[in-house]
mmCIF file of C-alpha atoms and ligand atoms in Angstrom:
data_model
loop_
_atom_site.group_PDB
_atom_site.id
_atom_site.type_symbol
_atom_site.label_atom_id
_atom_site.label_comp_id
_atom_site.label_asym_id
_atom_site.label_seq_id
_atom_site.Cartn_x
_atom_site.Cartn_y
_atom_site.Cartn_z
ATOM 1 C CA UNK A 1 -53.251 -104.754 116.102
ATOM 2 C CA UNK A 2 -55.488 -106.334 118.802
ATOM 3 C CA UNK A 3 -59.013 -105.336 118.143
ATOM 4 C CA UNK A 4 -58.282 -103.267 115.150
ATOM 5 C CA UNK A 5 -61.006 -104.273 112.648
ATOM 6 C CA UNK A 6 -59.386 -105.171 109.471
ATOM 7 C CA UNK A 7 -60.641 -103.525 106.445
ATOM 8 C CA UNK A 8 -61.605 -106.270 104.040
ATOM 9 C CA UNK A 9 -63.416 -103.950 101.776
ATOM 10 C CA UNK A 10 -60.371 -103.217 99.374
ATOM 11 C CA UNK A 11 -61.119 -101.763 96.256
ATOM 12 C CA UNK A 12 -58.168 -101.757 93.851
ATOM 13 C CA UNK A 13 -58.141 -99.285 90.589
ATOM 14 C CA UNK A 14 -58.525 -102.369 88.511
ATOM 15 C CA UNK A 15 -61.742 -103.689 90.179
ATOM 16 C CA UNK A 16 -63.101 -99.975 90.223
ATOM 17 C CA UNK A 17 -62.400 -99.909 86.322
ATOM 18 C CA UNK A 18 -63.989 -103.124 85.628
ATOM 19 C CA UNK A 19 -66.993 -102.248 87.700
ATOM 20 C CA UNK A 20 -67.561 -98.872 85.776
ATOM 21 C CA UNK A 21 -67.415 -100.824 82.589
ATOM 22 C CA UNK A 22 -69.967 -103.322 83.421
ATOM 23 C CA UNK A 23 -72.258 -100.226 84.304
ATOM 24 C CA UNK A 24 -72.298 -99.406 80.759
ATOM 25 C CA UNK A 25 -73.854 -102.386 78.600
ATOM 26 C CA UNK A 26 -72.336 -100.769 75.216
ATOM 27 C CA UNK A 27 -68.852 -100.718 76.705
ATOM 28 C CA UNK A 28 -66.275 -102.590 74.546
ATOM 29 C CA UNK A 29 -63.493 -102.582 77.271
ATOM 30 C CA UNK A 30 -61.496 -100.148 75.331
ATOM 31 C CA UNK A 31 -61.407 -97.159 77.822
ATOM 32 C CA UNK A 32 -60.759 -99.617 80.544
ATOM 33 C CA UNK A 33 -57.713 -101.049 78.711
ATOM 34 C CA UNK A 34 -56.569 -97.550 78.109
ATOM 35 C CA UNK A 35 -57.014 -96.656 81.752
ATOM 36 C CA UNK A 36 -54.841 -99.786 82.468
ATOM 37 C CA UNK A 37 -52.230 -98.163 80.336
ATOM 38 C CA UNK A 38 -52.475 -95.200 82.172
ATOM 39 C CA UNK A 39 -51.982 -96.703 85.802
ATOM 40 C CA UNK A 40 -49.025 -98.839 84.454
ATOM 41 C CA UNK A 41 -47.251 -95.417 83.406
ATOM 42 C CA UNK A 42 -47.993 -94.076 86.904
ATOM 43 C CA UNK A 43 -46.595 -96.891 88.586
ATOM 44 C CA UNK A 44 -43.326 -96.747 86.371
ATOM 45 C CA UNK A 45 -43.073 -92.863 86.964
ATOM 46 C CA UNK A 46 -43.737 -93.435 90.637
ATOM 47 C CA UNK A 47 -40.797 -96.056 90.714
ATOM 48 C CA UNK A 48 -38.154 -93.971 88.891
ATOM 49 C CA UNK A 49 -39.211 -90.554 90.831
ATOM 50 C CA UNK A 50 -38.819 -92.877 94.135
ATOM 51 C CA UNK A 51 -35.238 -94.015 92.742
ATOM 52 C CA UNK A 52 -34.411 -90.764 91.157
ATOM 53 C CA UNK A 53 -31.953 -89.486 93.943
ATOM 54 C CA UNK A 54 -30.267 -92.930 94.451
ATOM 55 C CA UNK A 55 -29.450 -93.700 90.650
ATOM 56 C CA UNK A 56 -28.613 -89.853 90.210
ATOM 57 C CA UNK A 57 -31.342 -89.570 87.800
ATOM 58 C CA UNK A 58 -32.017 -85.985 89.118
ATOM 59 C CA UNK A 59 -30.242 -82.964 87.157
ATOM 60 C CA UNK A 60 -30.567 -82.066 83.798
ATOM 61 C CA UNK A 61 -30.734 -84.021 80.699
ATOM 62 C CA UNK A 62 -29.184 -81.456 78.773
ATOM 63 C CA UNK A 63 -32.312 -80.796 76.462
ATOM 64 C CA UNK A 64 -35.112 -78.356 76.518
ATOM 65 C CA UNK A 65 -38.790 -78.866 75.629
ATOM 66 C CA UNK A 66 -41.066 -76.955 73.354
ATOM 67 C CA UNK A 67 -41.669 -74.278 75.840
ATOM 68 C CA UNK A 68 -38.345 -73.902 76.768
ATOM 69 C CA UNK A 69 -38.182 -75.475 79.928
ATOM 70 C CA UNK A 70 -34.812 -77.116 80.829
ATOM 71 C CA UNK A 71 -35.693 -80.785 80.842
ATOM 72 C CA UNK A 72 -34.913 -82.867 83.742
ATOM 73 C CA UNK A 73 -33.961 -86.551 83.029
ATOM 74 C CA UNK A 74 -37.180 -87.734 84.908
ATOM 75 C CA UNK A 75 -38.982 -85.508 82.439
ATOM 76 C CA UNK A 76 -37.535 -87.436 79.516
ATOM 77 C CA UNK A 77 -38.005 -90.836 80.975
ATOM 78 C CA UNK A 78 -41.408 -90.075 82.142
ATOM 79 C CA UNK A 79 -42.523 -88.743 78.824
ATOM 80 C CA UNK A 80 -40.855 -91.745 76.994
ATOM 81 C CA UNK A 81 -42.715 -94.227 79.299
ATOM 82 C CA UNK A 82 -46.129 -92.410 78.838
ATOM 83 C CA UNK A 83 -45.735 -92.618 75.136
ATOM 84 C CA UNK A 84 -44.949 -96.045 74.850
ATOM 85 C CA UNK A 85 -47.711 -97.002 77.592
ATOM 86 C CA UNK A 86 -50.339 -95.242 75.255
ATOM 87 C CA UNK A 87 -48.930 -96.764 71.987
ATOM 88 C CA UNK A 88 -48.913 -100.401 73.171
ATOM 89 C CA UNK A 89 -52.471 -99.939 74.669
ATOM 90 C CA UNK A 90 -53.333 -99.845 70.867
ATOM 91 C CA UNK A 91 -56.607 -97.717 72.231
ATOM 92 C CA UNK A 92 -54.952 -94.280 71.888
ATOM 93 C CA UNK A 93 -55.401 -92.551 68.563
ATOM 94 C CA UNK A 94 -53.306 -89.437 69.331
ATOM 95 C CA UNK A 95 -51.097 -87.797 72.199
ATOM 96 C CA UNK A 96 -50.289 -84.320 73.217
ATOM 97 C CA UNK A 97 -47.715 -83.945 75.717
ATOM 98 C CA UNK A 98 -46.199 -81.119 77.302
ATOM 99 C CA UNK A 99 -42.647 -82.630 76.369
ATOM 100 C CA UNK A 100 -43.392 -82.968 72.502
ATOM 101 C CA UNK A 101 -44.079 -79.925 70.505
ATOM 102 C CA UNK A 102 -46.445 -81.621 68.111
ATOM 103 C CA UNK A 103 -49.089 -84.070 68.647
ATOM 104 C CA UNK A 104 -48.112 -87.748 68.293
ATOM 105 C CA UNK A 105 -50.298 -89.868 66.120
ATOM 106 C CA UNK A 106 -50.349 -93.638 66.636
ATOM 107 C CA UNK A 107 -51.348 -94.483 63.166
ATOM 108 C CA UNK A 108 -50.907 -98.295 63.790
ATOM 109 C CA UNK A 109 -53.721 -98.156 66.426
ATOM 110 C CA UNK A 110 -56.311 -98.052 63.509
ATOM 111 C CA UNK A 111 -59.326 -98.709 65.776
ATOM 112 C CA UNK A 112 -58.322 -96.477 68.811
ATOM 113 C CA UNK A 113 -61.060 -94.058 69.798
ATOM 114 C CA UNK A 114 -59.241 -91.950 72.374
ATOM 115 C CA UNK A 115 -57.236 -88.660 72.317
ATOM 116 C CA UNK A 116 -55.054 -88.106 75.766
ATOM 117 C CA UNK A 117 -53.544 -84.997 76.777
ATOM 118 C CA UNK A 118 -50.756 -85.065 79.402
ATOM 119 C CA UNK A 119 -48.049 -83.467 81.426
ATOM 120 C CA UNK A 120 -45.821 -86.418 82.283
ATOM 121 C CA UNK A 121 -44.017 -84.670 85.344
ATOM 122 C CA UNK A 122 -45.657 -81.595 86.272
ATOM 123 C CA UNK A 123 -43.850 -79.161 88.549
ATOM 124 C CA UNK A 124 -40.458 -81.056 87.577
ATOM 125 C CA UNK A 125 -38.307 -77.941 88.322
ATOM 126 C CA UNK A 126 -38.990 -78.907 92.102
ATOM 127 C CA UNK A 127 -37.783 -82.515 91.505
ATOM 128 C CA UNK A 128 -34.370 -82.191 93.113
ATOM 129 C CA UNK A 129 -35.747 -80.534 96.252
ATOM 130 C CA UNK A 130 -38.031 -83.651 96.605
ATOM 131 C CA UNK A 131 -41.278 -81.547 96.307
ATOM 132 C CA UNK A 132 -44.237 -83.626 95.045
ATOM 133 C CA UNK A 133 -44.677 -83.672 91.297
ATOM 134 C CA UNK A 134 -47.298 -85.330 89.406
ATOM 135 C CA UNK A 135 -48.661 -86.388 86.079
ATOM 136 C CA UNK A 136 -51.810 -84.475 84.897
ATOM 137 C CA UNK A 137 -54.065 -86.251 82.091
ATOM 138 C CA UNK A 138 -57.394 -85.841 80.196
ATOM 139 C CA UNK A 139 -59.016 -88.198 77.829
ATOM 140 C CA UNK A 140 -61.308 -87.061 74.950
ATOM 141 C CA UNK A 141 -63.197 -89.476 72.642
ATOM 142 C CA UNK A 142 -62.727 -89.126 68.857
ATOM 143 C CA UNK A 143 -65.712 -87.782 66.870
ATOM 144 C CA UNK A 144 -67.856 -90.478 65.274
ATOM 145 C CA UNK A 145 -65.777 -91.923 62.165
ATOM 146 C CA UNK A 146 -62.661 -89.790 63.000
ATOM 147 C CA UNK A 147 -59.205 -91.431 62.621
ATOM 148 C CA UNK A 148 -57.812 -89.019 64.956
ATOM 149 C CA UNK A 149 -57.072 -85.271 64.175
ATOM 150 C CA UNK A 150 -56.156 -82.332 66.010
ATOM 151 C CA UNK A 151 -59.925 -81.209 66.034
ATOM 152 C CA UNK A 152 -60.316 -84.215 68.382
ATOM 153 C CA UNK A 153 -58.279 -82.659 70.871
ATOM 154 C CA UNK A 154 -58.654 -78.812 70.627
ATOM 155 C CA UNK A 155 -61.820 -79.176 72.421
ATOM 156 C CA UNK A 156 -63.112 -77.274 75.587
ATOM 157 C CA UNK A 157 -62.836 -79.298 78.902
ATOM 158 C CA UNK A 158 -66.398 -79.740 79.117
ATOM 159 C CA UNK A 159 -66.091 -82.482 76.454
ATOM 160 C CA UNK A 160 -63.547 -84.472 78.361
ATOM 161 C CA UNK A 161 -64.443 -87.892 78.845
ATOM 162 C CA UNK A 162 -62.274 -88.419 81.918
ATOM 163 C CA UNK A 163 -59.497 -86.505 83.704
ATOM 164 C CA UNK A 164 -57.244 -86.462 86.833
ATOM 165 C CA UNK A 165 -53.692 -86.593 87.850
ATOM 166 C CA UNK A 166 -51.095 -88.657 89.959
ATOM 167 C CA UNK A 167 -49.367 -86.867 92.776
ATOM 168 C CA UNK A 168 -45.647 -88.752 93.574
ATOM 169 C CA UNK A 169 -45.289 -87.753 97.311
ATOM 170 C CA UNK A 170 -44.982 -89.669 100.265
ATOM 171 C CA UNK A 171 -47.079 -92.195 98.314
ATOM 172 C CA UNK A 172 -48.281 -91.899 94.854
ATOM 173 C CA UNK A 173 -51.983 -90.599 94.959
ATOM 174 C CA UNK A 174 -54.027 -90.927 91.848
ATOM 175 C CA UNK A 175 -57.375 -88.735 91.494
ATOM 176 C CA UNK A 176 -59.594 -89.666 88.659
ATOM 177 C CA UNK A 177 -63.092 -88.387 87.375
ATOM 178 C CA UNK A 178 -65.301 -89.191 84.388
ATOM 179 C CA UNK A 179 -67.539 -86.443 82.794
ATOM 180 C CA UNK A 180 -70.711 -86.092 85.229
ATOM 181 C CA UNK A 181 -69.166 -88.235 87.579
ATOM 182 C CA UNK A 182 -67.628 -88.138 91.107
ATOM 183 C CA UNK A 183 -64.108 -87.670 92.132
ATOM 184 C CA UNK A 184 -62.296 -90.757 93.547
ATOM 185 C CA UNK A 185 -58.636 -90.867 95.079
ATOM 186 C CA UNK A 186 -56.385 -94.124 94.942
ATOM 187 C CA UNK A 187 -53.184 -94.642 97.007
ATOM 188 C CA UNK A 188 -50.401 -96.665 95.283
ATOM 189 C CA UNK A 189 -49.748 -99.675 97.641
ATOM 190 C CA UNK A 190 -46.081 -100.356 96.604
ATOM 191 C CA UNK A 191 -45.939 -103.916 98.261
ATOM 192 C CA UNK A 192 -49.276 -105.123 95.986
ATOM 193 C CA UNK A 193 -48.308 -102.806 93.200
ATOM 194 C CA UNK A 194 -51.980 -101.635 93.263
ATOM 195 C CA UNK A 195 -54.012 -98.379 93.507
ATOM 196 C CA UNK A 196 -56.249 -98.645 96.499
ATOM 197 C CA UNK A 197 -59.464 -96.574 96.826
ATOM 198 C CA UNK A 198 -58.667 -94.610 99.756
ATOM 199 C CA UNK A 199 -60.847 -91.303 98.937
ATOM 200 C CA UNK A 200 -64.188 -92.230 97.567
ATOM 201 C CA UNK A 201 -66.282 -89.344 96.465
ATOM 202 C CA UNK A 202 -64.037 -86.535 97.111
ATOM 203 C CA UNK A 203 -65.927 -83.294 97.844
ATOM 204 C CA UNK A 204 -64.265 -79.896 98.387
ATOM 205 C CA UNK A 205 -65.137 -77.895 101.288
ATOM 206 C CA UNK A 206 -67.542 -75.120 100.389
ATOM 207 C CA UNK A 207 -64.983 -72.674 102.038
ATOM 208 C CA UNK A 208 -61.738 -72.400 103.602
ATOM 209 C CA UNK A 209 -59.425 -69.467 104.076
ATOM 210 C CA UNK A 210 -56.431 -70.695 102.362
ATOM 211 C CA UNK A 211 -55.117 -68.931 99.257
ATOM 212 C CA UNK A 212 -52.550 -70.165 97.172
ATOM 213 C CA UNK A 213 -50.693 -67.822 94.558
ATOM 214 C CA UNK A 214 -47.136 -66.929 93.627
ATOM 215 C CA UNK A 215 -47.174 -63.513 95.147
ATOM 216 C CA UNK A 216 -43.792 -62.968 93.561
ATOM 217 C CA UNK A 217 -45.973 -62.093 90.587
ATOM 218 C CA UNK A 218 -47.945 -59.631 92.207
ATOM 219 C CA UNK A 219 -45.992 -56.402 90.668
ATOM 220 C CA UNK A 220 -47.504 -57.985 87.284
ATOM 221 C CA UNK A 221 -50.974 -58.531 88.550
ATOM 222 C CA UNK A 222 -54.053 -56.549 87.223
ATOM 223 C CA UNK A 223 -55.242 -54.036 90.053
ATOM 224 C CA UNK A 224 -58.744 -56.002 90.632
ATOM 225 C CA UNK A 225 -56.386 -59.088 91.294
ATOM 226 C CA UNK A 226 -54.071 -57.245 93.525
ATOM 227 C CA UNK A 227 -57.057 -55.930 95.484
ATOM 228 C CA UNK A 228 -58.702 -59.555 95.572
ATOM 229 C CA UNK A 229 -55.508 -61.034 97.362
ATOM 230 C CA UNK A 230 -54.826 -57.855 99.499
ATOM 231 C CA UNK A 231 -58.681 -58.434 100.855
ATOM 232 C CA UNK A 232 -57.849 -61.871 101.752
ATOM 233 C CA UNK A 233 -55.086 -60.423 104.049
ATOM 234 C CA UNK A 234 -57.124 -58.108 105.988
ATOM 235 C CA UNK A 235 -58.718 -59.313 109.126
ATOM 236 C CA UNK A 236 -62.733 -58.352 108.837
ATOM 237 C CA UNK A 237 -64.132 -57.105 111.922
ATOM 238 C CA UNK A 238 -63.490 -60.129 114.286
ATOM 239 C CA UNK A 239 -62.470 -62.423 111.417
ATOM 240 C CA UNK A 240 -58.789 -63.696 110.858
ATOM 241 C CA UNK A 241 -56.698 -63.193 107.670
ATOM 242 C CA UNK A 242 -56.369 -66.015 105.417
ATOM 243 C CA UNK A 243 -53.452 -68.387 105.435
ATOM 244 C CA UNK A 244 -50.944 -68.380 102.473
ATOM 245 C CA UNK A 245 -49.983 -71.968 100.998
ATOM 246 C CA UNK A 246 -47.783 -72.254 97.709
ATOM 247 C CA UNK A 247 -45.944 -75.341 96.733
ATOM 248 C CA UNK A 248 -45.225 -74.018 93.504
ATOM 249 C CA UNK A 249 -46.312 -77.541 91.857
ATOM 250 C CA UNK A 250 -49.755 -77.499 90.539
ATOM 251 C CA UNK A 251 -50.458 -81.104 91.511
ATOM 252 C CA UNK A 252 -49.511 -80.731 95.037
ATOM 253 C CA UNK A 253 -51.014 -77.334 95.466
ATOM 254 C CA UNK A 254 -54.391 -78.743 93.631
ATOM 255 C CA UNK A 255 -54.508 -81.865 95.915
ATOM 256 C CA UNK A 256 -54.202 -80.085 98.965
ATOM 257 C CA UNK A 257 -56.992 -77.394 98.027
ATOM 258 C CA UNK A 258 -59.147 -80.650 96.977
ATOM 259 C CA UNK A 259 -58.599 -81.820 100.558
ATOM 260 C CA UNK A 260 -58.508 -78.812 102.462
ATOM 261 C CA UNK A 261 -60.495 -76.351 100.560
ATOM 262 C CA UNK A 262 -59.497 -72.884 99.676
ATOM 263 C CA UNK A 263 -58.523 -71.060 96.273
ATOM 264 C CA UNK A 264 -55.287 -71.886 93.954
ATOM 265 C CA UNK A 265 -54.662 -69.151 91.178
ATOM 266 C CA UNK A 266 -52.138 -68.688 88.748
ATOM 267 C CA UNK A 267 -53.518 -65.422 87.065
ATOM 268 C CA UNK A 268 -52.900 -64.239 83.618
ATOM 269 C CA UNK A 269 -50.841 -60.813 84.335
ATOM 270 C CA UNK A 270 -48.598 -58.406 82.198
ATOM 271 C CA UNK A 271 -45.860 -60.521 82.210
ATOM 272 C CA UNK A 272 -47.733 -63.612 80.992
ATOM 273 C CA UNK A 273 -50.983 -62.060 79.316
ATOM 274 C CA UNK A 274 -52.359 -65.605 78.300
ATOM 275 C CA UNK A 275 -51.047 -66.913 81.780
ATOM 276 C CA UNK A 276 -48.603 -69.897 82.516
ATOM 277 C CA UNK A 277 -50.470 -72.983 82.897
ATOM 278 C CA UNK A 278 -51.495 -74.875 79.839
ATOM 279 C CA UNK A 279 -55.145 -75.603 78.978
ATOM 280 C CA UNK A 280 -55.154 -79.101 77.561
ATOM 281 C CA UNK A 281 -52.977 -80.714 80.088
ATOM 282 C CA UNK A 282 -53.012 -78.479 83.314
ATOM 283 C CA UNK A 283 -56.106 -76.233 83.405
ATOM 284 C CA UNK A 284 -59.108 -78.375 81.807
ATOM 285 C CA UNK A 285 -58.128 -81.398 83.679
ATOM 286 C CA UNK A 286 -57.897 -80.089 86.999
ATOM 287 C CA UNK A 287 -60.971 -77.886 86.297
ATOM 288 C CA UNK A 288 -63.144 -80.878 85.463
ATOM 289 C CA UNK A 289 -61.782 -82.701 88.886
ATOM 290 C CA UNK A 290 -62.804 -79.330 90.955
ATOM 291 C CA UNK A 291 -66.116 -78.834 89.611
ATOM 292 C CA UNK A 292 -66.945 -82.635 89.869
ATOM 293 C CA UNK A 293 -65.832 -82.125 93.497
ATOM 294 C CA UNK A 294 -68.316 -79.559 94.032
ATOM 295 C CA UNK A 295 -65.776 -76.596 93.329
ATOM 296 C CA UNK A 296 -65.488 -74.096 90.614
ATOM 297 C CA UNK A 297 -62.577 -73.225 88.049
ATOM 298 C CA UNK A 298 -62.575 -69.731 86.121
ATOM 299 C CA UNK A 299 -59.958 -68.260 83.911
ATOM 300 C CA UNK A 300 -58.831 -64.607 84.298
ATOM 301 C CA UNK A 301 -61.882 -63.161 82.512
ATOM 302 C CA UNK A 302 -64.136 -64.962 85.127
ATOM 303 C CA UNK A 303 -65.294 -67.474 82.399
ATOM 304 C CA UNK A 304 -66.063 -71.029 83.420
ATOM 305 C CA UNK A 305 -62.592 -72.838 82.699
ATOM 306 C CA UNK A 306 -64.360 -75.910 81.090
ATOM 307 C CA UNK A 307 -65.659 -73.822 78.180
ATOM 308 C CA UNK A 308 -62.362 -72.311 77.042
ATOM 309 C CA UNK A 309 -61.267 -73.601 73.784
ATOM 310 C CA UNK A 310 -57.690 -73.870 73.453
ATOM 311 C CA UNK A 311 -56.354 -72.247 70.065
ATOM 312 C CA UNK A 312 -53.194 -74.739 69.784
ATOM 313 C CA UNK A 313 -51.950 -77.839 71.663
ATOM 314 C CA UNK A 314 -49.771 -75.764 74.291
ATOM 315 C CA UNK A 315 -52.238 -72.940 74.725
ATOM 316 C CA UNK A 316 -52.225 -71.171 78.118
ATOM 317 C CA UNK A 317 -54.812 -69.589 80.338
ATOM 318 C CA UNK A 318 -55.053 -67.691 83.653
ATOM 319 C CA UNK A 319 -56.858 -70.026 86.246
ATOM 320 C CA UNK A 320 -58.499 -69.649 89.492
ATOM 321 C CA UNK A 321 -59.921 -72.610 91.092
ATOM 322 C CA UNK A 322 -61.186 -74.134 94.577
ATOM 323 C CA UNK A 323 -63.945 -74.148 97.032
ATOM 324 C CA UNK A 324 -67.292 -73.082 95.384
ATOM 325 C CA UNK A 325 -67.698 -70.176 97.967
ATOM 326 C CA UNK A 326 -64.252 -68.770 97.486
ATOM 327 C CA UNK A 327 -64.469 -68.803 93.921
ATOM 328 C CA UNK A 328 -68.095 -66.847 94.204
ATOM 329 C CA UNK A 329 -66.458 -64.515 96.397
ATOM 330 C CA UNK A 330 -63.564 -64.141 93.925
ATOM 331 C CA UNK A 331 -65.852 -63.511 91.108
ATOM 332 C CA UNK A 332 -67.995 -60.908 92.913
ATOM 333 C CA UNK A 333 -64.823 -59.207 93.953
ATOM 334 C CA UNK A 334 -63.201 -59.038 90.521
ATOM 335 C CA UNK A 335 -66.035 -58.343 88.436
ATOM 336 C CA UNK A 336 -68.566 -56.982 90.653
ATOM 337 C CA UNK A 337 -71.094 -59.901 89.656
ATOM 338 C CA UNK A 338 -71.559 -63.442 90.013
ATOM 339 C CA UNK A 339 -68.605 -66.006 89.568
ATOM 340 C CA UNK A 340 -68.275 -68.081 86.248
ATOM 341 C CA UNK A 341 -70.303 -71.151 87.984
HETATM 342 P P1 LIG B 1 -44.114 -70.436 89.148
HETATM 343 C C1 LIG B 1 -44.655 -75.731 87.476
HETATM 344 O O1 LIG B 1 -43.303 -75.390 86.685
HETATM 345 C C2 LIG B 1 -45.856 -75.310 86.972
HETATM 346 O O2 LIG B 1 -45.935 -75.606 85.627
HETATM 347 C C3 LIG B 1 -46.958 -75.683 87.925
HETATM 348 O O3 LIG B 1 -46.886 -77.246 88.347
HETATM 349 C C4 LIG B 1 -47.093 -74.823 88.892
HETATM 350 O O4 LIG B 1 -48.427 -74.495 89.266
HETATM 351 C C5 LIG B 1 -46.486 -73.434 88.293
HETATM 352 O O5 LIG B 1 -45.652 -73.860 87.272
HETATM 353 C C6 LIG B 1 -45.431 -72.676 89.362
HETATM 354 O O6 LIG B 1 -45.165 -71.283 88.594
HETATM 355 O O7 LIG B 1 -44.010 -69.378 88.523
HETATM 356 O O8 LIG B 1 -44.919 -70.005 90.563
HETATM 357 O O9 LIG B 1 -42.858 -71.209 89.846
#
């Protein structure tokens, strides 16, 4: 366009990962190669989701996964794609997938030093409705000398080396963060087949009057949770009540909360005493992203989510995550004391 400044400072994910690698003199390139396998699986999954309706990939695959969810064809294809990408990278020693009952050990990747947890298509029940779904992932490094055991992945989120998610919406948006690092957002340019850095150093607004929870469960909530959400709907003198925004796809609700602020919650309740969302591949990776973006993430006991140790690979937890001040406010109301962070 006449006079429009062309942005020549294009940083691709590939360049970003290489620049990260050279910052660490001891880096062998293994982590970079693992991330290339990750980005390849995201691009492949994005491709299939975009074409799903066209080639009738929507609908059920006629099978169900470990947690009893009816599997959609795309669940199965995405899971197979992800497993193959991890195996062929040769850098992944073991993989936990929402779609797999047991840990997958890649014993022929004998020098692999990473353990990956993932939900290949989180929110898949929304797929046929065209709602944004996503892939959530977390990467742990094996203990020194370990060949890969379940202890290498049954660790608190605070030990994650990297975590993030890719939301398959109007475009594929990848959000990734490293332990102690910033949160960076990339947008897939389908023409180039490259993820482009579009949201450097994402920071959650400190507060925002938006709450995101499935109120259909309020019958089962503990009283303190009910009181908290009801308090958001009252208009404090001169103030305004909060807005409700709930998509029912964690990746989409998380991405909006990351950009706009507010609080997302899936509380443990009388129906699901341990909560619904899984620690390894939903709560912990999201908690790392939210903390590194300046927010907070707590479980239903108001403990810091990143300190929760999963008892088994599909263990669940209640979760509240969002703007720093909104989580502080929640903590003060629910426990009458400070929040978890
Ligand atoms: P509900 C999708 O099935 C999912 O695992 C998350 O993506 C989402 O946040 C949650 O469950 C939605 O659960 O009970 O509100 O439909």
